[in-house]
Every structure is written in C-alpha cells, then in structure tokens.
XYZ file of C-alpha atoms in Angstrom:
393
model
C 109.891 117.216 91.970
C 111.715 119.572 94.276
C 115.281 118.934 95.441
C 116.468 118.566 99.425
C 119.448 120.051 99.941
C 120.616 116.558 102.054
C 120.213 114.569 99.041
C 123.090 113.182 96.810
C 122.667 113.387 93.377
C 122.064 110.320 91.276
C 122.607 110.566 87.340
C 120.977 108.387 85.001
C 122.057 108.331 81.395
C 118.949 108.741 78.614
C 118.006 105.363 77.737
C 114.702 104.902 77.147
C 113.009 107.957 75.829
C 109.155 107.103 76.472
C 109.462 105.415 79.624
C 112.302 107.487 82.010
C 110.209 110.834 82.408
C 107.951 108.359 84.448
C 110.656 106.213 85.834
C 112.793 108.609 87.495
C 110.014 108.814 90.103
C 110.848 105.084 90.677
C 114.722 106.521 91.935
C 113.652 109.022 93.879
C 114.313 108.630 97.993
C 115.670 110.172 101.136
C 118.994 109.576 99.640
C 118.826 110.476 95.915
C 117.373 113.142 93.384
C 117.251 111.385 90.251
C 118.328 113.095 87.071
C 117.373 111.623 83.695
C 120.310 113.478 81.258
C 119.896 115.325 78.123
C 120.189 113.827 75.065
C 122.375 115.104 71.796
C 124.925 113.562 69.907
C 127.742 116.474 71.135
C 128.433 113.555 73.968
C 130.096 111.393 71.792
C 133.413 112.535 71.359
C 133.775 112.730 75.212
C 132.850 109.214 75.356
C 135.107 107.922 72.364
C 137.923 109.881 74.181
C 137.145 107.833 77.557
C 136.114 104.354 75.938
C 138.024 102.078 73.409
C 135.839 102.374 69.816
C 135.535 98.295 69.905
C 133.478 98.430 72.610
C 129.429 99.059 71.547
C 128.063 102.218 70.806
C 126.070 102.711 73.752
C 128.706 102.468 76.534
C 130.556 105.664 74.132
C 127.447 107.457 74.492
C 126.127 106.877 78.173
C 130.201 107.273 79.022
C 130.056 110.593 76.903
C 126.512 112.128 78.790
C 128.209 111.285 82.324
C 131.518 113.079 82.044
C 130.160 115.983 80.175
C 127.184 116.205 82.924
C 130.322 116.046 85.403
C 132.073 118.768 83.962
C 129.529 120.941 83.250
C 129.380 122.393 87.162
C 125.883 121.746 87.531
C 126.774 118.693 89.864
C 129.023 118.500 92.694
C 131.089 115.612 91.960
C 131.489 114.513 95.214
C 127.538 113.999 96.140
C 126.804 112.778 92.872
C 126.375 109.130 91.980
C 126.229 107.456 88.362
C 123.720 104.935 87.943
C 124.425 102.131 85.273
C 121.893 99.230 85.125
C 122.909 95.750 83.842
C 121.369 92.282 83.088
C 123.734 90.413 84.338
C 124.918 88.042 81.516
C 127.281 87.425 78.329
C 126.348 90.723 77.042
C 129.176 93.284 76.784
C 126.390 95.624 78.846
C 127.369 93.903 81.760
C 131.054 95.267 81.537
C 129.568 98.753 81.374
C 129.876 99.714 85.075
C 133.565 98.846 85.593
C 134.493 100.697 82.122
C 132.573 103.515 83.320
C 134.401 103.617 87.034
C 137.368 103.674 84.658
C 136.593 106.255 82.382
C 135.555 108.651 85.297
C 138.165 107.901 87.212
C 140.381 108.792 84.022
C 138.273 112.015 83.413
C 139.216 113.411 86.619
C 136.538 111.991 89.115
C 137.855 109.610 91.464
C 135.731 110.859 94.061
C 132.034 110.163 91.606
C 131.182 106.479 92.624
C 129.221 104.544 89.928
C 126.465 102.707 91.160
C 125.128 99.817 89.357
C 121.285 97.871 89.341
C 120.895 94.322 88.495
C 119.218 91.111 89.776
C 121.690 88.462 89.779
C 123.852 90.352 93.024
C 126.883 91.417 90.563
C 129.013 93.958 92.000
C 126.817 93.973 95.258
C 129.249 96.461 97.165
C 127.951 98.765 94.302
C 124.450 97.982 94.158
C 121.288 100.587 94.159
C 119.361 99.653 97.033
C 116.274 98.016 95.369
C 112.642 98.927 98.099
C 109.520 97.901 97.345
C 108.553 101.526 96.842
C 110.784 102.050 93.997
C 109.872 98.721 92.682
C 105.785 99.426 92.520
C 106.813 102.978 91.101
C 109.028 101.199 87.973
C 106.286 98.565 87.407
C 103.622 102.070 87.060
C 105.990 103.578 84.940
C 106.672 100.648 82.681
C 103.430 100.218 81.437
C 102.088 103.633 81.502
C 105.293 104.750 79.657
C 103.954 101.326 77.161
C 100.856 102.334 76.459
C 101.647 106.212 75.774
C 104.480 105.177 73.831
C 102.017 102.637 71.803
C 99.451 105.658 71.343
C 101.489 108.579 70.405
C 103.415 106.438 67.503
C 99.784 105.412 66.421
C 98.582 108.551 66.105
C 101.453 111.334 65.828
C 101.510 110.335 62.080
C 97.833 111.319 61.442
C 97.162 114.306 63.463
C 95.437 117.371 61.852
C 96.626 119.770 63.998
C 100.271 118.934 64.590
C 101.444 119.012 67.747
C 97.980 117.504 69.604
C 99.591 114.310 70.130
C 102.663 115.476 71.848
C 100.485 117.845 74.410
C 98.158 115.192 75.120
C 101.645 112.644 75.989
C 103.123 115.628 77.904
C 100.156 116.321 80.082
C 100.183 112.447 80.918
C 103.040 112.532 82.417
C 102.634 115.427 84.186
C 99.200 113.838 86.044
C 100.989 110.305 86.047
C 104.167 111.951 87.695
C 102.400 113.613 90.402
C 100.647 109.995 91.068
C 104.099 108.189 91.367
C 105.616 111.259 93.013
C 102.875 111.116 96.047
C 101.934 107.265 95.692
C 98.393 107.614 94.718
C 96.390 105.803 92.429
C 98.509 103.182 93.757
C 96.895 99.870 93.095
C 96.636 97.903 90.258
C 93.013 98.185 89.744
C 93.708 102.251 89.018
C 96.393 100.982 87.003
C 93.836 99.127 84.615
C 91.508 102.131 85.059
C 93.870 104.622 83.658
C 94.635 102.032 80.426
C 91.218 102.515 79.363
C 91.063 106.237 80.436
C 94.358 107.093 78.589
C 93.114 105.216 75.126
C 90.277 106.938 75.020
C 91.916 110.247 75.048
C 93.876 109.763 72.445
C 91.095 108.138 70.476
C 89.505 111.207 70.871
C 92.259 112.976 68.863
C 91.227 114.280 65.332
C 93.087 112.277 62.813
C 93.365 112.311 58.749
C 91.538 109.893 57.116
C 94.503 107.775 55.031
C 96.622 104.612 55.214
C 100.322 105.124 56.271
C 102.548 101.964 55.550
C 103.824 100.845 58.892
C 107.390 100.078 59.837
C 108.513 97.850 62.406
C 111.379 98.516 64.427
C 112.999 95.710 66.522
C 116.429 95.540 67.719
C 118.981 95.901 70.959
C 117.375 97.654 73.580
C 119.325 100.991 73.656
C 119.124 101.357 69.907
C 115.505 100.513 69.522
C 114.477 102.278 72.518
C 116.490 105.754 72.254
C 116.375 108.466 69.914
C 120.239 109.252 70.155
C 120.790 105.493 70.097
C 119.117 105.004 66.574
C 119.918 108.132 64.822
C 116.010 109.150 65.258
C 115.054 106.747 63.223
C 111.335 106.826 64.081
C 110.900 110.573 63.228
C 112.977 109.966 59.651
C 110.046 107.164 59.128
C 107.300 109.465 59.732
C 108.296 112.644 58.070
C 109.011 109.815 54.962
C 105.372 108.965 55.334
C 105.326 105.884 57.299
C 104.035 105.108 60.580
C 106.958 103.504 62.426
C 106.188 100.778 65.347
C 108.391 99.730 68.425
C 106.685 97.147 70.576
C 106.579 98.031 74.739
C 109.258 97.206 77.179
C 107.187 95.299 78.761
C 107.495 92.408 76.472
C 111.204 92.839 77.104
C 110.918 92.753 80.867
C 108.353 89.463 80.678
C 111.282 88.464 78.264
C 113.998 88.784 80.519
C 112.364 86.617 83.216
C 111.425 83.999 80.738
C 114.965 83.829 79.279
C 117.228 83.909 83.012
C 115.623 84.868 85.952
C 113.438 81.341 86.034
C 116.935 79.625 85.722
C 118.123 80.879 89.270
C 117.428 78.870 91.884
C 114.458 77.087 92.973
C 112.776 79.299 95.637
C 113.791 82.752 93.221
C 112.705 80.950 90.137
C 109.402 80.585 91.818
C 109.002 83.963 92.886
C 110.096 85.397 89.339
C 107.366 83.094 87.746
C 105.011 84.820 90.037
C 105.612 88.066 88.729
C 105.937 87.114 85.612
C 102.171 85.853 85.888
C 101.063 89.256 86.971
C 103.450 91.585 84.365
C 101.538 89.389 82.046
C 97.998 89.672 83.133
C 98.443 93.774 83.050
C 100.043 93.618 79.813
C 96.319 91.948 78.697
C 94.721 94.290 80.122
C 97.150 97.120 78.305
C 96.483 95.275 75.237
C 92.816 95.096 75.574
C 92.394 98.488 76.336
C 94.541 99.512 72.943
C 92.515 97.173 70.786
C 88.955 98.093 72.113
C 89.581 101.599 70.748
C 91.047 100.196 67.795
C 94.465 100.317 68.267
C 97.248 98.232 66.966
C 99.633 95.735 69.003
C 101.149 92.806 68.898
C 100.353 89.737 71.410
C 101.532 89.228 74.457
C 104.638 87.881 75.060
C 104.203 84.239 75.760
C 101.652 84.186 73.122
C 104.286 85.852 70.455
C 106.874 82.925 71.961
C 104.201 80.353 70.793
C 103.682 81.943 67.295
C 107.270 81.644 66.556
C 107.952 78.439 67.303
C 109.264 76.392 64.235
C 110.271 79.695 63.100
C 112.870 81.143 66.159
C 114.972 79.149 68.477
C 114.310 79.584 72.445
C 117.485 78.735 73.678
C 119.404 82.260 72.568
C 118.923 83.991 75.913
C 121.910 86.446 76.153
C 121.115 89.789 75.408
C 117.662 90.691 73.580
C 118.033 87.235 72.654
C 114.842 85.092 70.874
C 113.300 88.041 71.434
C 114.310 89.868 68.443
C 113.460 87.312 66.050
C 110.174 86.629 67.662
C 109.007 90.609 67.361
C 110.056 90.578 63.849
C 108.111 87.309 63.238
C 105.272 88.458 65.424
C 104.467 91.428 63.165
C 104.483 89.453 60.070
C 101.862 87.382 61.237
C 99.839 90.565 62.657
C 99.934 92.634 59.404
C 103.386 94.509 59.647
C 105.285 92.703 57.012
C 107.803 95.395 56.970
C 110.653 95.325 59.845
C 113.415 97.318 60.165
C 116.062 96.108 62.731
C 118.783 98.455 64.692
C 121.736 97.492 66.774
C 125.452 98.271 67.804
C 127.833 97.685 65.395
C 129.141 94.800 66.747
C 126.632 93.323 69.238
C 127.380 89.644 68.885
C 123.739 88.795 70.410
C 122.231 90.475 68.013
C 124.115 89.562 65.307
C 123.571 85.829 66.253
C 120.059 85.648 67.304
C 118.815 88.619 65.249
C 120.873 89.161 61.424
C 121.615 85.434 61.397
C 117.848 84.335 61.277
C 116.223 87.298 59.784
C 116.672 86.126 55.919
C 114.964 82.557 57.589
C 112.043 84.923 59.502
C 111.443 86.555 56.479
C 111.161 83.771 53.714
C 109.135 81.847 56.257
C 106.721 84.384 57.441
C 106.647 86.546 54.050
C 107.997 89.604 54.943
C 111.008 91.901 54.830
C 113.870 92.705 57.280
C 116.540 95.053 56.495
C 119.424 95.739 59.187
C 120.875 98.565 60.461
C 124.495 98.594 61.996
C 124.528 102.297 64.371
C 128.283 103.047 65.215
C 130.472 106.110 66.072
C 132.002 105.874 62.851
C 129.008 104.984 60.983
C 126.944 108.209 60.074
C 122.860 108.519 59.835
C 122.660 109.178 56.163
C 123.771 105.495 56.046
C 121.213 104.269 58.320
C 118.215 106.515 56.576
C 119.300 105.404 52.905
C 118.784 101.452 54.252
C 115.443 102.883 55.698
C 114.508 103.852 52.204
C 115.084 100.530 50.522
C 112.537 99.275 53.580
C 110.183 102.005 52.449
C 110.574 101.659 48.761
C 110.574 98.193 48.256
C-alpha cells in the first residue's frame, strides 16, 4: 500500500490486534493513508503526562501512541489527522475525542485535528466521512480478521513446528490485503468461499496430539481485544500451557446493533435490523465453516442472547454491556468452564454488567470467573498471578 504524496496522513491508534492489519484498507482514500501505530508499553508515560490517571486505561495509552507518533518526525503534523472511534453512549469512550483534542493541543499540536467515527452524528463537524467503499472493506475485514483470529488461537498452542501458524496468518493477510486494497473478491459469495478455503488451511497444519485446558477471555473491548491493553495475556496463557479463547468482534458488532442502534428512530432502526440480519447470516456461515473442520466456537450471537436468558439481564446496554455476561455464560454451556475476564480499572460498565453478575454466571452455569483490573498503576505480575489461580484451580 504505497503512499501519494497529496494525501494527508490519518493515524489510528492499535486497538484491535487481529483485525486492523485488514482494516486499515477500509481507511484508505483519495484523502488519507491510514497508519495502524506500533504497539509497546514505552507510550504510557506520554499519555499519563497528557491525561488525568482517573480516566480508563485505554484513553492513557491511545493518548500516549498519538503524541509520541507526533513527535517522533515521521509525520508532518500539519497533514496528519488522528482518528478516534466512539459508540456513542454513557461510556467514558465517548469522551475520548475531546480529551484527546486536549491533550494534543497541550502537547504542542494545535494544528493536528482529531477526527472522530461514530453512528449516532456526535461531533459531526469532526466526523470521518463514512462511503460505502470503506464500509464493504470493514465488513471483509471484520470477519476475515474473525475467523483467522479464531484459527490461529486454536492452533498456535499445538503446532509442531513453531512458528507455522503465524506464517500461515501472515500470508493471509497479505492475499486478503491485496483483495481489499484492489476491491476484488468483492462479493459476499467469495466471502463465504474464502471461510471454507482459510479453515482448511489451517486444518492442514501439523498439530501435537494432547488436550490443552482452554481459557476464556471476555471483557471491555480494548482490553480483551489488544495485546498492550491486557498485558499479553493470551501469550502468558499459552506458554502456561493453556489454550486461551477470545470470541470474534463480530458478535460485538451484531451486539452493538442489538443493544442501541435498533433504538434510533424508526426508518434507521429498520435499516440497522437489516444489517444486522445479514452480519448474522455470514457469521453462520463463519461458524459453519470453523466447525466442519472441527473447530471450536461459540453460537451466534442472538442464539448466545437466548442461552442466557434467566441467567443475564438484556437491558445493560452501555458499553460491552449484556454482552460480557452472556460470553462468559455462553462458554460454560459450550465446554469452556474456565473464564477469565479483563477490563479498565474503573470501567463502571463493566464493573456493573460484568464483576457484579459473574459470581451469579458462575454458580448458575458451573463454572469459574476470575477478574482482572489492567491499570497504569497496576503491574502484569498482578494480572498473571490471578491468571494462575484460573489455571490452577
């Protein structure tokens, strides 16, 4: 993905580690080079310095990765935008973009504007022009970066020859990039094609012959979803001998028009239904196309929703919401009785509609949760030691 010279630069902090080296492609235009940053915990202490320490631990670190990209001279502030997505609701995510304008603008970057992306026309001066380009190229990358993301945590613990997972990811992306790069392979019936085609690849893997335990790991969306965000929790579970699990976005995304979109009004509400229909219908066929080759993965998400009733309240929509508590309940019932939740220090969603019901999940469904708390001033040692008692016990 080559650079034009008449392009601004658009920054996007490292969020979500198996899905962004597809979904950069879905930023990319005649106006903006996307950059996914680097990840590494050296950002912190530029973002503590630029944020207050109550807010949550992923505006320190997104703050942290944009001024030190800034400064670094790679990027001429003055064609360079900042990108920071938000949902749109009682989350403290949603104050992200006007603390970041604020901490740039305190950093010594007035002239950087920061750029926001939601659905509910917040901040609309500010908004990323959405086009249905960029839209078909996200809803590629979502599930393809789903289903590698599914396969690699599958089989990554097993490998004989260490490393064969990993190449086989990398050169997905490569041949998926150049598809979303030149808009081929475009439809949704080559979508479906490459589930089956990219499952059987990594069926084809040569694996060890034993039983890991596997650990599920459910929590707030930076945390769960980023390696920086949870300490690397998932590669402390597998070299500990486990096989660690994080369901797909997807379910998050289906989630997240479940939970809000459907309450806008009428005429949006039906359109959101709509897509929620057909997000759904490929995540069955993502599904099916894991579990044919004997893969491992929990329901779809209306169908988890329906297993959890009795069990998890539907009306906690802010944030990750009923979702948390339906993912932990989801993988009791599917043979994961182990679950191991992370989020911010903090995060009153998750600390309502996940840590207040998980002692109720787990003496109903007959499993285990333990909770993990990830915070600037909190230190991984912490959050591995309360892994162990998951592992142990």
């Amino acid at each position: 993905m080559k650079k034009k010279t008449s392009r601004q630069t658009l920054l996007i902090p490292a969020m979500l580690d198996a899905h962004f080296p597809l979904m950069k492609y879905a930023f990319l235009s005649k106006e903006y080079y996307p950059v996914v940053l680097g990840q590494g915990l050296e950002v912190l202490p530029t973002g503590l310095r630029y944020t207050n320490n109550d807010m949550c631990w992923p505006l320190a670190m997104m703050t942290g990765q944009m001024i030190d990209a800034l400064r670094s001279g790679k990027y001429d502030p003055a064609r360079t935008k900042l990108l920071m997505p938000s949902v749109g609701d009682a989350c403290r995510g949603s104050n992200y973009t006007e603390l970041l304008r604020k901490s740039v603008k305190n950093a010594g970057f007035p002239q950087t504007r920061v750029l926001t992306m939601n659905l509910k026309h917040i901040d609309q001066e500010n908004q990323l022009p959405i086009t249905p380009v960029m839209v078909w190229r996200a809803l590629f990358a979502l599930f393809y970066g789903d289903i590698l993301m599914l396969l690699v945590q599958q089989v990554r613990p097993y490998e004989k020859r260490k490393g064969d997972t990993e190449r086989l990811r990398d050169r997905w992306f490569a041949a998926l990039g150049e598809d979303l790069l030149k808009c081929r392979n475009f439809s949704l019936n080559d979508m479906v094609r490459r589930f089956r085609r990219i499952t059987a690849s990594f069926a084809k893997i040569p694996r060890n012959d034993v039983k890991k335990q596997r650990i599920a790991v459910v929590g707030e969306l930076y945390t769960k979803y980023c390696s920086d965000g949870n300490w690397n929790i998932v590669k402390f579970l597998e070299d500990s001998g486990c096989e660690s699990f994080t369901n797909g976005l997807s379910w998050y995304v289906i989630y997240y028009i479940d939970a809000q979109l459907v309450k806008l009004p009428e005429a949006a509400a039906l359109g959101y239904r709509a897509v929620g229909r057909i997000l759904e219908k490929l995540q069955k066929s993502m599904i099916k196309a894991l579990t044919d080759d004997g893969f491992y993965s929990l329901p779809p998400l209306h169908t988890l929703k329906a297993e959890a009733q009795g069990i998890v309240s539907t009306l906690g929509s802010v944030g990750d919401g009923w979702l948390i508590g339906s993912e932990a309940a989801g993988y009791m019932h599917h043979g994961c009785p182990k679950v191991l939740a992370v989020q911010p220090f903090g995060c009153m969603p998750n600390h309502v509609f996940g840590r207040g019901i998980y002692s109720s999940v787990a003496r109903k469904c007959g499993g285990q949760i333990v909770s993990i708390d990830i915070d600037s001033s909190g230190t991984p040692l912490n959050a591995y030691n309360r892994a162990r008692m998951l592992i142990d016990s």
